[in-house]
GROMACS .gro file of N, CA, C and O in nm:
model
  484
    1MET      N    1   1.365   0.896  15.645
    1MET     CA    2   1.377   0.815  15.529
    1MET      C    3   1.445   0.895  15.416
    1MET      O    4   1.530   0.840  15.348
    2VAL      N    5   1.401   1.015  15.398
    2VAL     CA    6   1.457   1.102  15.297
    2VAL      C    7   1.605   1.125  15.331
    2VAL      O    8   1.689   1.127  15.242
    3ARG      N    9   1.630   1.134  15.463
    3ARG     CA   10   1.769   1.152  15.505
    3ARG      C   11   1.851   1.028  15.473
    3ARG      O   12   1.966   1.040  15.431
    4ILE      N   13   1.796   0.915  15.491
    4ILE     CA   14   1.867   0.790  15.465
    4ILE      C   15   1.892   0.777  15.314
    4ILE      O   16   2.001   0.743  15.271
    5ILE      N   17   1.790   0.808  15.237
    5ILE     CA   18   1.805   0.801  15.093
    5ILE      C   19   1.907   0.906  15.050
    5ILE      O   20   1.995   0.879  14.965
    6GLY      N   21   1.901   1.025  15.106
    6GLY     CA   22   1.996   1.131  15.074
    6GLY      C   23   2.137   1.089  15.114
    6GLY      O   24   2.234   1.111  15.042
    7ALA      N   25   2.149   1.026  15.233
    7ALA     CA   26   2.280   0.981  15.279
    7ALA      C   27   2.332   0.870  15.187
    7ALA      O   28   2.451   0.866  15.154
    8LEU      N   29   2.243   0.778  15.148
    8LEU     CA   30   2.283   0.671  15.056
    8LEU      C   31   2.327   0.730  14.922
    8LEU      O   32   2.425   0.684  14.863
    9LEU      N   33   2.252   0.831  14.876
    9LEU     CA   34   2.291   0.894  14.750
    9LEU      C   35   2.428   0.962  14.764
    9LEU      O   36   2.511   0.956  14.672
   10VAL      N   37   2.452   1.025  14.878
   10VAL     CA   38   2.581   1.091  14.901
   10VAL      C   39   2.692   0.985  14.905
   10VAL      O   40   2.799   1.003  14.845
   11VAL      N   41   2.667   0.873  14.973
   11VAL     CA   42   2.768   0.768  14.983
   11VAL      C   43   2.794   0.707  14.845
   11VAL      O   44   2.909   0.686  14.804
   12VAL      N   45   2.686   0.678  14.769
   12VAL     CA   46   2.701   0.619  14.637
   12VAL      C   47   2.772   0.718  14.545
   12VAL      O   48   2.863   0.680  14.469
   13SER      N   49   2.733   0.847  14.549
   13SER     CA   50   2.801   0.944  14.464
   13SER      C   51   2.946   0.960  14.506
   13SER      O   52   3.034   0.975  14.421
   14ALA      N   53   2.975   0.956  14.637
   14ALA     CA   54   3.113   0.965  14.683
   14ALA      C   55   3.193   0.844  14.631
   14ALA      O   56   3.308   0.857  14.589
   15TYR      N   57   3.127   0.728  14.634
   15TYR     CA   58   3.193   0.607  14.584
   15TYR      C   59   3.225   0.622  14.436
   15TYR      O   60   3.338   0.597  14.393
   16PHE      N   61   3.127   0.664  14.356
   16PHE     CA   62   3.151   0.680  14.213
   16PHE      C   63   3.251   0.792  14.185
   16PHE      O   64   3.335   0.781  14.096
   17TYR      N   65   3.241   0.899  14.267
   17TYR     CA   66   3.337   1.008  14.251
   17TYR      C   67   3.479   0.957  14.282
   17TYR      O   68   3.573   0.983  14.207
   18GLY      N   69   3.493   0.883  14.390
   18GLY     CA   70   3.622   0.826  14.428
   18GLY      C   71   3.672   0.726  14.323
   18GLY      O   72   3.790   0.724  14.288
   19PHE      N   73   3.577   0.643  14.276
   19PHE     CA   74   3.612   0.546  14.172
   19PHE      C   75   3.660   0.619  14.046
   19PHE      O   76   3.761   0.583  13.987
   20HIS      N   77   3.587   0.723  14.009
   20HIS     CA   78   3.622   0.802  13.892
   20HIS      C   79   3.758   0.870  13.914
   20HIS      O   80   3.842   0.873  13.823
   21GLN      N   81   3.779   0.924  14.033
   21GLN     CA   82   3.908   0.988  14.063
   21GLN      C   83   4.020   0.884  14.058
   21GLN      O   84   4.129   0.913  14.007
   22GLY      N   85   3.994   0.765  14.106
   22GLY     CA   86   4.093   0.657  14.101
   22GLY      C   87   4.127   0.622  13.957
   22GLY      O   88   4.243   0.601  13.922
   23GLN      N   89   4.021   0.616  13.875
   23GLN     CA   90   4.044   0.590  13.733
   23GLN      C   91   4.127   0.702  13.672
   23GLN      O   92   4.220   0.678  13.594
   24ASN      N   93   4.092   0.825  13.706
   24ASN     CA   94   4.166   0.940  13.654
   24ASN      C   95   4.313   0.934  13.698
   24ASN      O   96   4.404   0.961  13.619
   25LYS      N   97   4.336   0.900  13.825
   25LYS     CA   98   4.474   0.890  13.875
   25LYS      C   99   4.549   0.779  13.803
   25LYS      O  100   4.666   0.794  13.768
   26GLU      N  101   4.481   0.666  13.783
   26GLU     CA  102   4.545   0.554  13.713
   26GLU      C  103   4.575   0.592  13.568
   26GLU      O  104   4.683   0.564  13.517
   27GLU      N  105   4.480   0.659  13.504
   27GLU     CA  106   4.503   0.706  13.368
   27GLU      C  107   4.615   0.808  13.363
   27GLU      O  108   4.699   0.806  13.272
   28LEU      N  109   4.619   0.896  13.463
   28LEU     CA  110   4.726   0.996  13.471
   28LEU      C  111   4.861   0.928  13.491
   28LEU      O  112   4.960   0.965  13.426
   29LYS      N  113   4.864   0.826  13.577
   29LYS     CA  114   4.987   0.751  13.601
   29LYS      C  115   5.032   0.682  13.473
   29LYS      O  116   5.150   0.688  13.436
   30ASN      N  117   4.937   0.619  13.402
   30ASN     CA  118   4.970   0.554  13.275
   30ASN      C  119   5.017   0.655  13.171
   30ASN      O  120   5.112   0.631  13.096
   31ALA      N  121   4.950   0.771  13.167
   31ALA     CA  122   4.988   0.875  13.072
   31ALA      C  123   5.128   0.926  13.102
   31ALA      O  124   5.208   0.946  13.009
   32ARG      N  125   5.159   0.945  13.231
   32ARG     CA  126   5.294   0.990  13.268
   32ARG      C  127   5.399   0.886  13.230
   32ARG      O  128   5.508   0.921  13.183
   33ALA      N  129   5.366   0.758  13.251
   33ALA     CA  130   5.459   0.651  13.212
   33ALA      C  131   5.480   0.652  13.061
   33ALA      O  132   5.594   0.638  13.013
   34GLN      N  133   5.372   0.670  12.985
   34GLN     CA  134   5.384   0.676  12.839
   34GLN      C  135   5.464   0.798  12.795
   34GLN      O  136   5.547   0.791  12.703
   35ILE      N  137   5.440   0.911  12.861
   35ILE     CA  138   5.516   1.033  12.829
   35ILE      C  139   5.664   1.012  12.857
   35ILE      O  140   5.750   1.050  12.776
   36SER      N  141   5.695   0.949  12.970
   36SER     CA  142   5.836   0.921  13.002
   36SER      C  143   5.899   0.829  12.898
   36SER      O  144   6.012   0.852  12.853
   37ALA      N  145   5.823   0.727  12.858
   37ALA     CA  146   5.874   0.635  12.756
   37ALA      C  147   5.895   0.710  12.624
   37ALA      O  148   5.997   0.689  12.556
   38LEU      N  149   5.801   0.795  12.587
   38LEU     CA  150   5.815   0.873  12.464
   38LEU      C  151   5.933   0.970  12.472
   38LEU      O  152   6.005   0.989  12.374
   39GLU      N  153   5.952   1.032  12.588
   39GLU     CA  154   6.065   1.123  12.604
   39GLU      C  155   6.197   1.048  12.591
   39GLU      O  156   6.292   1.098  12.529
   40ARG      N  157   6.206   0.926  12.649
   40ARG     CA  158   6.327   0.845  12.634
   40ARG      C  159   6.349   0.809  12.487
   40ARG      O  160   6.461   0.817  12.435
   41THR      N  161   6.240   0.772  12.420
   41THR     CA  162   6.249   0.738  12.277
   41THR      C  163   6.296   0.859  12.197
   41THR      O  164   6.381   0.847  12.108
   42ILE      N  165   6.242   0.976  12.228
   42ILE     CA  166   6.283   1.099  12.158
   42ILE      C  167   6.431   1.125  12.182
   42ILE      O  168   6.505   1.159  12.088
   43GLU      N  169   6.477   1.109  12.306
   43GLU     CA  170   6.619   1.130  12.336
   43GLU      C  171   6.707   1.031  12.259
   43GLU      O  172   6.812   1.067  12.206
   44GLU      N  173   6.661   0.904  12.254
   44GLU     CA  174   6.736   0.804  12.178
   44GLU      C  175   6.744   0.843  12.030
   44GLU      O  176   6.850   0.830  11.968
   45PHE      N  177   6.632   0.890  11.975
   45PHE     CA  178   6.632   0.932  11.835
   45PHE      C  179   6.718   1.056  11.814
   45PHE      O  180   6.784   1.068  11.710
   46LYS      N  181   6.721   1.147  11.912
   46LYS     CA  182   6.808   1.265  11.899
   46LYS      C  183   6.953   1.222  11.897
   46LYS      O  184   7.033   1.274  11.817
   47VAL      N  185   6.989   1.128  11.987
   47VAL     CA  186   7.127   1.079  11.989
   47VAL      C  187   7.160   1.010  11.858
   47VAL      O  188   7.267   1.031  11.799
   48LYS      N  189   7.068   0.927  11.809
   48LYS     CA  190   7.089   0.857  11.681
   48LYS      C  191   7.098   0.958  11.566
   48LYS      O  192   7.182   0.943  11.477
   49GLN      N  193   7.013   1.061  11.570
   49GLN     CA  194   7.016   1.163  11.465
   49GLN      C  195   7.152   1.234  11.467
   49GLN      O  196   7.211   1.259  11.361
   50THR      N  197   7.200   1.267  11.586
   50THR     CA  198   7.330   1.333  11.597
   50THR      C  199   7.440   1.241  11.544
   50THR      O  200   7.527   1.283  11.468
   51SER      N  201   7.433   1.114  11.583
   51SER     CA  202   7.531   1.017  11.536
   51SER      C  203   7.525   1.003  11.385
   51SER      O  204   7.628   0.999  11.317
   52ASP      N  205   7.403   0.996  11.329
   52ASP     CA  206   7.387   0.986  11.184
   52ASP      C  207   7.439   1.111  11.115
   52ASP      O  208   7.500   1.103  11.008
   53ALA      N  209   7.415   1.228  11.175
   53ALA     CA  210   7.463   1.353  11.116
   53ALA      C  211   7.616   1.356  11.113
   53ALA      O  212   7.676   1.398  11.013
   54VAL      N  213   7.678   1.310  11.221
   54VAL     CA  214   7.825   1.305  11.226
   54VAL      C  215   7.877   1.206  11.122
   54VAL      O  216   7.971   1.235  11.048
   55ALA      N  217   7.812   1.088  11.114
   55ALA     CA  218   7.854   0.988  11.015
   55ALA      C  219   7.837   1.041  10.873
   55ALA      O  220   7.923   1.021  10.787
   56LEU      N  221   7.727   1.111  10.847
   56LEU     CA  222   7.702   1.168  10.714
   56LEU      C  223   7.806   1.275  10.682
   56LEU      O  224   7.857   1.281  10.570
   57SER      N  225   7.839   1.355  10.782
   57SER     CA  226   7.942   1.457  10.762
   57SER      C  227   8.076   1.392  10.730
   57SER      O  228   8.147   1.438  10.639
   58GLU      N  229   8.112   1.287  10.804
   58GLU     CA  230   8.237   1.216  10.777
   58GLU      C  231   8.234   1.154  10.638
   58GLU      O  232   8.334   1.155  10.567
   59LEU      N  233   8.119   1.099  10.600
   59LEU     CA  234   8.104   1.040  10.467
   59LEU      C  235   8.121   1.146  10.359
   59LEU      O  236   8.189   1.123  10.258
   60ARG      N  237   8.063   1.264  10.381
   60ARG     CA  238   8.078   1.373  10.283
   60ARG      C  239   8.224   1.417  10.273
   60ARG      O  240   8.273   1.445  10.163
   61LEU      N  241   8.292   1.424  10.389
   61LEU     CA  242   8.434   1.461  10.387
   61LEU      C  243   8.516   1.357  10.312
   61LEU      O  244   8.602   1.391  10.230
   62ALA      N  245   8.487   1.229  10.337
   62ALA     CA  246   8.559   1.121  10.268
   62ALA      C  247   8.530   1.126  10.118
   62ALA      O  248   8.620   1.108  10.036
   63GLU      N  249   8.403   1.151  10.082
   63GLU     CA  250   8.365   1.160   9.941
   63GLU      C  251   8.437   1.277   9.875
   63GLU      O  252   8.488   1.267   9.764
   64SER      N  253   8.443   1.390   9.946
   64SER     CA  254   8.510   1.508   9.894
   64SER      C  255   8.660   1.479   9.875
   64SER      O  256   8.718   1.515   9.772
   65ALA      N  257   8.720   1.413   9.974
   65ALA     CA  258   8.862   1.378   9.963
   65ALA      C  259   8.884   1.283   9.847
   65ALA      O  260   8.982   1.297   9.772
   66SER      N  261   8.794   1.187   9.829
   66SER     CA  262   8.805   1.094   9.717
   66SER      C  263   8.792   1.167   9.584
   66SER      O  264   8.865   1.139   9.489
   67ARG      N  265   8.698   1.261   9.579
   67ARG     CA  266   8.680   1.340   9.456
   67ARG      C  267   8.805   1.422   9.427
   67ARG      O  268   8.851   1.428   9.313
   68ASP      N  269   8.862   1.483   9.533
   68ASP     CA  270   8.984   1.561   9.515
   68ASP      C  271   9.099   1.471   9.466
   68ASP      O  272   9.175   1.510   9.377
   69GLU      N  273   9.110   1.352   9.526
   69GLU     CA  274   9.215   1.259   9.484
   69GLU      C  275   9.195   1.216   9.340
   69GLU      O  276   9.290   1.208   9.262
   70LEU      N  277   9.069   1.189   9.303
   70LEU     CA  278   9.039   1.152   9.165
   70LEU      C  279   9.074   1.266   9.069
   70LEU      O  280   9.133   1.243   8.963
   71ASP      N  281   9.038   1.389   9.106
   71ASP     CA  282   9.073   1.505   9.022
   71ASP      C  283   9.225   1.518   9.008
   71ASP      O  284   9.276   1.547   8.900
   72ARG      N  285   9.297   1.497   9.120
   72ARG     CA  286   9.443   1.505   9.116
   72ARG      C  287   9.499   1.397   9.024
   72ARG      O  288   9.588   1.423   8.943
   73MET      N  289   9.444   1.275   9.035
   73MET     CA  290   9.490   1.166   8.950
   73MET      C  291   9.459   1.195   8.803
   73MET      O  292   9.542   1.169   8.715
   74ARG      N  293   9.341   1.250   8.776
   74ARG     CA  294   9.307   1.286   8.638
   74ARG      C  295   9.403   1.392   8.586
   74ARG      O  296   9.446   1.388   8.471
   75SER      N  297   9.434   1.489   8.671
   75SER     CA  298   9.527   1.594   8.631
   75SER      C  299   9.665   1.536   8.602
   75SER      O  300   9.729   1.572   8.502
   76GLN      N  301   9.709   1.445   8.690
   76GLN     CA  302   9.839   1.380   8.667
   76GLN      C  303   9.837   1.301   8.536
   76GLN      O  304   9.933   1.304   8.460
   77LEU      N  305   9.726   1.230   8.512
   77LEU     CA  306   9.715   1.154   8.388
   77LEU      C  307   9.719   1.246   8.267
   77LEU      O  308   9.787   1.216   8.168
   78ALA      N  309   9.650   1.359   8.276
   78ALA     CA  310   9.653   1.455   8.165
   78ALA      C  311   9.795   1.506   8.144
   78ALA      O  312   9.841   1.519   8.030
   79ASP      N  313   9.865   1.535   8.256
   79ASP     CA  314  10.004   1.581   8.244
   79ASP      C  315  10.091   1.473   8.180
   79ASP      O  316  10.174   1.501   8.093
   80ILE      N  317  10.070   1.349   8.223
   80ILE     CA  318  10.149   1.238   8.166
   80ILE      C  319  10.119   1.224   8.017
   80ILE      O  320  10.210   1.204   7.937
   81GLU      N  321   9.990   1.233   7.981
   81GLU     CA  322   9.955   1.225   7.839
   81GLU      C  323  10.018   1.339   7.761
   81GLU      O  324  10.069   1.318   7.651
   82ARG      N  325  10.014   1.460   7.818
   82ARG     CA  326  10.077   1.573   7.749
   82ARG      C  327  10.227   1.550   7.735
   82ARG      O  328  10.285   1.575   7.630
   83MET      N  329  10.288   1.500   7.842
   83MET     CA  330  10.431   1.473   7.836
   83MET      C  331  10.459   1.362   7.736
   83MET      O  332  10.558   1.368   7.663
   84SER      N  333  10.372   1.263   7.732
   84SER     CA  334  10.390   1.155   7.634
   84SER      C  335  10.385   1.211   7.494
   84SER      O  336  10.467   1.177   7.409
   85LYS      N  337  10.287   1.292   7.469
   85LYS     CA  338  10.275   1.353   7.337
   85LYS      C  339  10.399   1.436   7.308
   85LYS      O  340  10.455   1.430   7.200
   86THR      N  341  10.442   1.512   7.405
   86THR     CA  342  10.560   1.595   7.388
   86THR      C  343  10.683   1.506   7.367
   86THR      O  344  10.764   1.531   7.280
   87ASN      N  345  10.695   1.403   7.449
   87ASN     CA  346  10.808   1.312   7.434
   87ASN      C  347  10.802   1.241   7.300
   87ASN      O  348  10.903   1.223   7.234
   88THR      N  349  10.682   1.203   7.259
   88THR     CA  350  10.667   1.139   7.127
   88THR      C  351  10.707   1.237   7.018
   88THR      O  352  10.780   1.201   6.925
   89ASP      N  353  10.656   1.360   7.034
   89ASP     CA  354  10.694   1.463   6.936
   89ASP      C  355  10.844   1.486   6.938
   89ASP      O  356  10.908   1.500   6.833
   90ARG      N  357  10.902   1.490   7.058
   90ARG     CA  358  11.046   1.510   7.070
   90ARG      C  359  11.122   1.394   7.007
   90ARG      O  360  11.222   1.413   6.937
   91GLU      N  361  11.074   1.273   7.034
   91GLU     CA  362  11.139   1.155   6.975
   91GLU      C  363  11.129   1.159   6.822
   91GLU      O  364  11.225   1.130   6.753
   92ARG      N  365  11.011   1.195   6.774
   92ARG     CA  366  10.992   1.204   6.629
   92ARG      C  367  11.085   1.312   6.571
   92ARG      O  368  11.153   1.289   6.471
   93ASN      N  369  11.087   1.428   6.638
   93ASN     CA  370  11.174   1.536   6.591
   93ASN      C  371  11.321   1.494   6.598
   93ASN      O  372  11.400   1.526   6.509
   94ARG      N  373  11.356   1.424   6.705
   94ARG     CA  374  11.494   1.376   6.718
   94ARG      C  375  11.527   1.278   6.604
   94ARG      O  376  11.634   1.285   6.545
   95CYS      N  377  11.431   1.188   6.579
   95CYS     CA  378  11.452   1.094   6.468
   95CYS      C  379  11.465   1.168   6.335
   95CYS      O  380  11.550   1.132   6.252
   96LEU      N  381  11.381   1.268   6.316
   96LEU     CA  382  11.390   1.346   6.192
   96LEU      C  383  11.523   1.418   6.183
   96LEU      O  384  11.586   1.422   6.076
   97ARG      N  385  11.567   1.476   6.297
   97ARG     CA  386  11.698   1.544   6.297
   97ARG      C  387  11.810   1.445   6.266
   97ARG      O  388  11.902   1.473   6.190
   98LEU      N  389  11.799   1.324   6.328
   98LEU     CA  390  11.900   1.221   6.303
   98LEU      C  391  11.897   1.176   6.157
   98LEU      O  392  12.004   1.153   6.096
   99ALA      N  393  11.776   1.165   6.102
   99ALA     CA  394  11.765   1.125   5.960
   99ALA      C  395  11.829   1.229   5.871
   99ALA      O  396  11.901   1.195   5.775
  100VAL      N  397  11.807   1.356   5.902
  100VAL     CA  398  11.867   1.464   5.823
  100VAL      C  399  12.018   1.458   5.837
  100VAL      O  400  12.092   1.466   5.738
  101ARG      N  401  12.066   1.442   5.961
  101ARG     CA  402  12.211   1.434   5.982
  101ARG      C  403  12.269   1.311   5.913
  101ARG      O  404  12.377   1.317   5.853
  102TYR      N  405  12.194   1.199   5.923
  102TYR     CA  406  12.239   1.077   5.855
  102TYR      C  407  12.251   1.100   5.705
  102TYR      O  408  12.350   1.063   5.642
  103LYS      N  409  12.147   1.164   5.648
  103LYS     CA  410  12.150   1.192   5.504
  103LYS      C  411  12.268   1.283   5.471
  103LYS      O  412  12.338   1.261   5.371
  104GLU      N  413  12.293   1.384   5.556
  104GLU     CA  414  12.408   1.473   5.533
  104GLU      C  415  12.538   1.394   5.538
  104GLU      O  416  12.626   1.411   5.452
  105VAL      N  417  12.549   1.304   5.641
  105VAL     CA  418  12.672   1.224   5.654
  105VAL      C  419  12.686   1.130   5.535
  105VAL      O  420  12.796   1.116   5.477
  106VAL      N  421  12.577   1.066   5.495
  106VAL     CA  422  12.582   0.975   5.380
  106VAL      C  423  12.616   1.052   5.253
  106VAL      O  424  12.699   1.005   5.172
  107ASP      N  425  12.557   1.169   5.234
  107ASP     CA  426  12.590   1.251   5.117
  107ASP      C  427  12.738   1.289   5.118
  107ASP      O  428  12.806   1.284   5.013
  108ARG      N  429  12.791   1.328   5.235
  108ARG     CA  430  12.933   1.362   5.245
  108ARG      C  431  13.020   1.240   5.213
  108ARG      O  432  13.121   1.251   5.139
  109ALA      N  433  12.977   1.126   5.270
  109ALA     CA  434  13.054   1.003   5.244
  109ALA      C  435  13.048   0.968   5.097
  109ALA      O  436  13.151   0.928   5.037
  110ASP      N  437  12.931   0.981   5.034
  110ASP     CA  438  12.919   0.955   4.889
  110ASP      C  439  13.010   1.047   4.810
  110ASP      O  440  13.079   1.003   4.716
  111ARG      N  441  13.013   1.174   4.844
  111ARG     CA  442  13.099   1.270   4.773
  111ARG      C  443  13.246   1.234   4.792
  111ARG      O  444  13.327   1.238   4.698
  112ALA      N  445  13.276   1.196   4.919
  112ALA     CA  446  13.416   1.159   4.946
  112ALA      C  447  13.454   1.034   4.869
  112ALA      O  448  13.565   1.024   4.811
  113ILE      N  449  13.366   0.936   4.864
  113ILE     CA  450  13.393   0.812   4.791
  113ILE      C  451  13.404   0.843   4.642
  113ILE      O  452  13.496   0.794   4.572
  114LYS      N  453  13.318   0.924   4.588
  114LYS     CA  454  13.324   0.962   4.445
  114LYS      C  455  13.453   1.036   4.417
  114LYS      O  456  13.519   1.012   4.315
  115PHE      N  457  13.488   1.126   4.509
  115PHE     CA  458  13.612   1.201   4.491
  115PHE      C  459  13.732   1.107   4.488
  115PHE      O  460  13.819   1.116   4.400
  116CYS      N  461  13.731   1.016   4.589
  116CYS     CA  462  13.842   0.919   4.595
  116CYS      C  463  13.843   0.829   4.470
  116CYS      O  464  13.949   0.797   4.414
  117ALA      N  465  13.725   0.787   4.429
  117ALA     CA  466  13.715   0.697   4.315
  117ALA      C  467  13.760   0.769   4.188
  117ALA      O  468  13.826   0.709   4.103
  118GLU      N  469  13.725   0.893   4.173
  118GLU     CA  470  13.761   0.965   4.052
  118GLU      C  471  13.908   1.009   4.057
  118GLU      O  472  13.974   1.013   3.953
  119ASN      N  473  13.959   1.042   4.172
  119ASN     CA  474  14.093   1.099   4.181
  119ASN      C  475  14.199   0.996   4.219
  119ASN      O  476  14.317   1.025   4.204
  120HIS      N  477  14.166   0.882   4.267
  120HIS     CA  478  14.266   0.786   4.310
  120HIS      C  479  14.249   0.653   4.239
  120HIS      O  480  14.240   0.549   4.297
  121LYS      N  481  14.262   0.651   4.112
  121LYS     CA  482  14.246   0.529   4.032
  121LYS      C  483  14.372   0.453   4.029
  121LYS      O  484  14.478   0.478   4.020
   0.00000   0.00000   0.00000
């Protein structure tokens, strides 16, 4: 009887041990599937991160090129403004020179007319 009870206990414990091992194997299988899914997700995020890093780098290069172009345009505008001021100054100086020459010519003409008027009556 003790042997039968002992054998029954061995069979029942073997059953529970096997059941527990089956559960462990199933849990292990599920854990491995989850690990594989997580590893795929990690790889996808690494690829996306690399893609984002490349896109960010290209964006920075484009921004830098735009900044350089803007600086070049500002420099050109400053040069144009300086040239405008210089051209304006040159035009003003030219007008002043012409006014002086005009006054000289008018004064000469006045003297010539006075001379003619006084000497050729």
